[in-house]
PDB file of C-alpha atoms in Angstrom:
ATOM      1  CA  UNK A   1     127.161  53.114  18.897  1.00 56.00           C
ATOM      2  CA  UNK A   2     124.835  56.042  17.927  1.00 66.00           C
ATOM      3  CA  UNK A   3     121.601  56.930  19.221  1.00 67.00           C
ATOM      4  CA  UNK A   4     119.595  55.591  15.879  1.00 62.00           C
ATOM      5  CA  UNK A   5     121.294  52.068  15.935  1.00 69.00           C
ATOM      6  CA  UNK A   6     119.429  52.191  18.982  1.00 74.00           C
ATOM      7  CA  UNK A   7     116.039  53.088  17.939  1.00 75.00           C
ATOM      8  CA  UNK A   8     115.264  52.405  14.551  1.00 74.00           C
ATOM      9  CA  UNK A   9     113.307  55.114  12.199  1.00 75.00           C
ATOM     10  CA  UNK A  10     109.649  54.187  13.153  1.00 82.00           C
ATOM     11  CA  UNK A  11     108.435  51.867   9.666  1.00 87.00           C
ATOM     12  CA  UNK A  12     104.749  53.465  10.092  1.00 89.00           C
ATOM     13  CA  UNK A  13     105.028  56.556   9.061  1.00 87.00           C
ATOM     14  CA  UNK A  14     107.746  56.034   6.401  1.00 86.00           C
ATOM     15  CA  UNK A  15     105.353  53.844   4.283  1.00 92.00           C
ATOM     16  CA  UNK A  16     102.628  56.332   4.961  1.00 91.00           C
ATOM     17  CA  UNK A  17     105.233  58.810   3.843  1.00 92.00           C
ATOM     18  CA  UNK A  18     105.615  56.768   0.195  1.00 94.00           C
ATOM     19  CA  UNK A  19     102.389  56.040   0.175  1.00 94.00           C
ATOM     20  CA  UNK A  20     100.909  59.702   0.191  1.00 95.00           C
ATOM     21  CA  UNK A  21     103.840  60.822  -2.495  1.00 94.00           C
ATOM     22  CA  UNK A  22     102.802  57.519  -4.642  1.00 94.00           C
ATOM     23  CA  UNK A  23      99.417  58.243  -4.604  1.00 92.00           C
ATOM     24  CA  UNK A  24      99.913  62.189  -5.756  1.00 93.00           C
ATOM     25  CA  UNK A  25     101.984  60.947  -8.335  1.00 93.00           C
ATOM     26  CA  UNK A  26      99.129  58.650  -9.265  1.00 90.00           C
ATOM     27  CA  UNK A  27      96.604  60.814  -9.304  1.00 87.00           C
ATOM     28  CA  UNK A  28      98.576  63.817 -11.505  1.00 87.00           C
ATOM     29  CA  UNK A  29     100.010  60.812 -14.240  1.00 86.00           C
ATOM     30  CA  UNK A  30      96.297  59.477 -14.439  1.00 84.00           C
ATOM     31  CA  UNK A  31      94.742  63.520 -14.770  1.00 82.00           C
ATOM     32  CA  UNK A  32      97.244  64.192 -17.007  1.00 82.00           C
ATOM     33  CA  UNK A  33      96.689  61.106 -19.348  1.00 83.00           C
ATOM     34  CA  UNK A  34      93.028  61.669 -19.117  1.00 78.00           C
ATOM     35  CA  UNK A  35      92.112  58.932 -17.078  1.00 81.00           C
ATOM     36  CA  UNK A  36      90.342  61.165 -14.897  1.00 78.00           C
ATOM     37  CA  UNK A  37      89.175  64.556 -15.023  1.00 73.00           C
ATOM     38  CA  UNK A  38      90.080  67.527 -12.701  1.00 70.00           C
ATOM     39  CA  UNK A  39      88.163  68.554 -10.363  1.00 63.00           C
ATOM     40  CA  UNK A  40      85.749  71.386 -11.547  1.00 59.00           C
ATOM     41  CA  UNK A  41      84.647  74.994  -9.524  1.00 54.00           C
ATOM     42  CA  UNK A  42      81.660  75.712  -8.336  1.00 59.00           C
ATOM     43  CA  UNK A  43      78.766  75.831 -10.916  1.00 60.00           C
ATOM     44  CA  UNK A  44      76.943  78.841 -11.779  1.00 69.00           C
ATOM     45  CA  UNK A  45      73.788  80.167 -13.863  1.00 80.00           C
ATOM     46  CA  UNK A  46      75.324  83.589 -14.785  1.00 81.00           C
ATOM     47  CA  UNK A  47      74.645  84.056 -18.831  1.00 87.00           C
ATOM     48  CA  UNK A  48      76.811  85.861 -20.938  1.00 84.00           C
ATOM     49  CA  UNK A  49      76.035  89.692 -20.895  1.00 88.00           C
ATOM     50  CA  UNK A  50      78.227  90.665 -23.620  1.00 86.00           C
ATOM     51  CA  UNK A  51      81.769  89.256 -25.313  1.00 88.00           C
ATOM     52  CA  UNK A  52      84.160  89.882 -28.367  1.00 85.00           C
ATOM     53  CA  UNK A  53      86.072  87.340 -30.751  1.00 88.00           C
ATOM     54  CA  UNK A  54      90.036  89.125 -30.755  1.00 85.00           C
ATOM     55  CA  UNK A  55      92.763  88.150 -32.440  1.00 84.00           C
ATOM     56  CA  UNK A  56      96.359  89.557 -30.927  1.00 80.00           C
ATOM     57  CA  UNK A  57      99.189  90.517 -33.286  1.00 79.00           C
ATOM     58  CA  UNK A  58     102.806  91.794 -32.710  1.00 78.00           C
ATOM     59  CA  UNK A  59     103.837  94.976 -34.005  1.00 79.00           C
ATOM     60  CA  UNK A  60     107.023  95.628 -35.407  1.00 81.00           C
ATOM     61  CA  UNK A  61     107.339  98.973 -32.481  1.00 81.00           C
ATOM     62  CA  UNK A  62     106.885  96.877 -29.738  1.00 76.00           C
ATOM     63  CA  UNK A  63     102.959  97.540 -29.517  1.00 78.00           C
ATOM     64  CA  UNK A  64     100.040  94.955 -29.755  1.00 80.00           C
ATOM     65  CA  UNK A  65      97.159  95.278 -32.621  1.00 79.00           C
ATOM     66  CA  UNK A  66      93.903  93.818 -31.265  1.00 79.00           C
ATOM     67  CA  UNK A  67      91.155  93.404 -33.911  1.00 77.00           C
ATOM     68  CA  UNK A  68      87.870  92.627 -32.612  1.00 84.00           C
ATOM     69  CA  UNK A  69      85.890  91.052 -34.784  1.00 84.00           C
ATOM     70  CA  UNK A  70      83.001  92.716 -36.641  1.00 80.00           C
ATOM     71  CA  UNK A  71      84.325  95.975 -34.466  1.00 79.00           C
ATOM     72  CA  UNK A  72      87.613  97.320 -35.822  1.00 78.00           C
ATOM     73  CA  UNK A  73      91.774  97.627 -34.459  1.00 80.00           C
ATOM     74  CA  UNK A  74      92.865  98.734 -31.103  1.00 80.00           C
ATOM     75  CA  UNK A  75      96.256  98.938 -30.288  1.00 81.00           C
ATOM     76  CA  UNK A  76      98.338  98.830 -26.862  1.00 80.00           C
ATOM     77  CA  UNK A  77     100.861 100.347 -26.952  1.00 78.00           C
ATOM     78  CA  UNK A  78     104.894  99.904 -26.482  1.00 79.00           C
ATOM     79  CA  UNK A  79     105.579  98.911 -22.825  1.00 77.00           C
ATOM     80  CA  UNK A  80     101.908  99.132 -22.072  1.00 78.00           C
ATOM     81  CA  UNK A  81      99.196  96.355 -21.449  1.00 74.00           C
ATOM     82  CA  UNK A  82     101.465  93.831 -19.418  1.00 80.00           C
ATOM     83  CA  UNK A  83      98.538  91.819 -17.946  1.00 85.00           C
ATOM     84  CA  UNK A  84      97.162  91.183 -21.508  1.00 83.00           C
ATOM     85  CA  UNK A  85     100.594  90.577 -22.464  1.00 81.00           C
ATOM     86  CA  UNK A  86     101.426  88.053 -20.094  1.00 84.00           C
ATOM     87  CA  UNK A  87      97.602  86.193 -20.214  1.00 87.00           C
ATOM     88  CA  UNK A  88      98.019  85.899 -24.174  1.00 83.00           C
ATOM     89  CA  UNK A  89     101.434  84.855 -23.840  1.00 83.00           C
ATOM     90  CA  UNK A  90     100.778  81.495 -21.831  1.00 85.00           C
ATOM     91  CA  UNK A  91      97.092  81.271 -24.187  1.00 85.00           C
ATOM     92  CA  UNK A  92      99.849  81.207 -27.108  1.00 84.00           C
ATOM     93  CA  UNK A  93     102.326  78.907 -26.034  1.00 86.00           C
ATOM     94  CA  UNK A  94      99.759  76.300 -25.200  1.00 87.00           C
ATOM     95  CA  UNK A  95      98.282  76.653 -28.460  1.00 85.00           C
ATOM     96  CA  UNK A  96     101.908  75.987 -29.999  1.00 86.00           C
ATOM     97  CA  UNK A  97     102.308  72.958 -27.469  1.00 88.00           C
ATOM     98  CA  UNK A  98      99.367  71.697 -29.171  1.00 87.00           C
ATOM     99  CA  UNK A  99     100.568  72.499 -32.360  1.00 87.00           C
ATOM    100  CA  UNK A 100      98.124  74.817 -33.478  1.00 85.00           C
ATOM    101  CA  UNK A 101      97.919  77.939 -35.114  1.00 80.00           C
ATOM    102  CA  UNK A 102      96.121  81.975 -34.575  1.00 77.00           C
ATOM    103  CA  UNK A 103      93.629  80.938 -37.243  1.00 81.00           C
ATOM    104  CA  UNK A 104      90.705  80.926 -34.011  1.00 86.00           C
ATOM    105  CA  UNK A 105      90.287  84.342 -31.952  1.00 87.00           C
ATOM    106  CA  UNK A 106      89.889  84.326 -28.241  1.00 87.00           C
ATOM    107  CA  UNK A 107      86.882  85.175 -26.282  1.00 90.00           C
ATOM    108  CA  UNK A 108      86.478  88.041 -24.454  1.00 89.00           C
ATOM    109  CA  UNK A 109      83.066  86.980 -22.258  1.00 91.00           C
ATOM    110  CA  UNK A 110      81.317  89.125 -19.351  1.00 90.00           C
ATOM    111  CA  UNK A 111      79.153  87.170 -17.249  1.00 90.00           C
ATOM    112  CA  UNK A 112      75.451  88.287 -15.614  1.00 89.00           C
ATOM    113  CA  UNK A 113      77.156  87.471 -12.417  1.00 88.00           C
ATOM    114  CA  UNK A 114      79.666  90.707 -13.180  1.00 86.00           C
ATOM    115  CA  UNK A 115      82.458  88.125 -14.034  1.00 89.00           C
ATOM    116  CA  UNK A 116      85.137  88.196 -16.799  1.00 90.00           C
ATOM    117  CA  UNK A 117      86.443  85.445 -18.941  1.00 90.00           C
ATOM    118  CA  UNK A 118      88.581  85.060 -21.619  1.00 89.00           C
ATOM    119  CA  UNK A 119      88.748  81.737 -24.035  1.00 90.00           C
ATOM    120  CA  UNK A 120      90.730  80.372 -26.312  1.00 87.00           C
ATOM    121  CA  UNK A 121      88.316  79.155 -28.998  1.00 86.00           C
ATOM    122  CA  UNK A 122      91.276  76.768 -30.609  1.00 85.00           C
ATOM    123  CA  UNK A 123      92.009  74.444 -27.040  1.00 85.00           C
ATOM    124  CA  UNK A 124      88.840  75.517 -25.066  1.00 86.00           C
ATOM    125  CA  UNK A 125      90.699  76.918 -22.566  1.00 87.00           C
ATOM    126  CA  UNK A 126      89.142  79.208 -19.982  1.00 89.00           C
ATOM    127  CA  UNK A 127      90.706  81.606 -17.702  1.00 88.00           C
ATOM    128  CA  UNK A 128      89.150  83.800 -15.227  1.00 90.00           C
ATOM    129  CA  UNK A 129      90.221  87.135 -15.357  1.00 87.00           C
ATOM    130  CA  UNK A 130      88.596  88.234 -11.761  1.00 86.00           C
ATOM    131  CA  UNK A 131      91.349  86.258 -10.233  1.00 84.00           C
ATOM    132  CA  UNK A 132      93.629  88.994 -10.917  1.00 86.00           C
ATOM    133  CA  UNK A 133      92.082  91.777  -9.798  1.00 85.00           C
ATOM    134  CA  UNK A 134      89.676  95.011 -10.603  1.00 87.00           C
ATOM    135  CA  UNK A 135      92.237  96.771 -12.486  1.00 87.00           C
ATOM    136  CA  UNK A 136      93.558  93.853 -14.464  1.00 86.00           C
ATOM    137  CA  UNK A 137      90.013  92.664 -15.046  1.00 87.00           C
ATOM    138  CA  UNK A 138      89.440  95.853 -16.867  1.00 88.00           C
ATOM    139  CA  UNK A 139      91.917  96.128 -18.969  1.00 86.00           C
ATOM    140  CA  UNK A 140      90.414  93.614 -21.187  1.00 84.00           C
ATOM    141  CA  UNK A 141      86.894  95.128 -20.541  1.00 87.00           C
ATOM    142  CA  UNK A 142      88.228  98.079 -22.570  1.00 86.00           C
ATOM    143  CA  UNK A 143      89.293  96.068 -25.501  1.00 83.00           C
ATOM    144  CA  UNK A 144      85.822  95.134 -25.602  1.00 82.00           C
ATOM    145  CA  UNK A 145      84.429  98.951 -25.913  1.00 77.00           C
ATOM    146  CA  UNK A 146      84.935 100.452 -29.261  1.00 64.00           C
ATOM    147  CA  UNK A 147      87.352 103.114 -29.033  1.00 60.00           C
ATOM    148  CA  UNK A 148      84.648 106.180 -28.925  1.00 55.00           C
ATOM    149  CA  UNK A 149      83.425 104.323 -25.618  1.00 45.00           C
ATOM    150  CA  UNK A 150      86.340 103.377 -23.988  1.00 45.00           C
ATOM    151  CA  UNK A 151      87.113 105.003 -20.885  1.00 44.00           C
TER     152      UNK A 151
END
């Protein structure tokens, strides 16, 4: 005869155990349906100081054209850029999720408050590009200066 057949697992804490996964799995099947709505950060007054509607295209070399609207083409360059890359690859593939298209540009924003944002105008989505970093921050700072101005 073993220890355990002996003293039996405690019940308590193994429903409190279910109960805590059954409730997270509650809670992220009824955010996900819309039933309720995340949780939202902290709410600011910072106005926009300045932005730019882009639109991102692949170029047959490897490079990236960025045309700002009512501004002209940048490009980034082959095996350059690989923060933009990477935050306008997930921006893409949840616009394909959704089934839509690049008709809409993104939103390049920078806030009063010294912040950086970029949107996608087609799904509303907003990321927050300070999250990342000075340097990373930047780099889509410069798409917003017109090539004479960019540093």
């Amino acid at each position: 005869m073993s220890n355990l057949d002996e003293h039996p697992f405690p019940r308590a804490p193994l429903i409190a155990a279910i109960l805590v996964v059954g409730l997270t799995v509650a809670g992220v099947g009824a955010t996900r349906l819309g039933l309720i709505s995340p949780a939202t950060a902290e709410a600011s007054d910072a106005q926009p100081v300045a932005y730019a509607d882009m639109r991102f295209a692949d170029m047959d070399d490897g490079g990236v054209r960025v045309t700002v609207l009512d501004d002209g083409e940048r490009i980034i360059p082959p095996a350059t850029g690989g923060f933009v890359r990477g935050v306008l690859r997930g921006l893409v593939r949840d616009r394909r999720a959704r089934g839509l298209g690049s008709e809409q540009p993104f939103r390049v924003t920078e806030w009063s408050d010294g912040k950086v944002t970029i949107q996608d105008l087609a799904t509303a989505r907003v990321i927050k590009l300070d999250a990342f970093g000075q340097t990373n921050r930047q780099a889509f700072l410069d798409l917003m200066n017109t090539p004479e101005t960019a540093a």
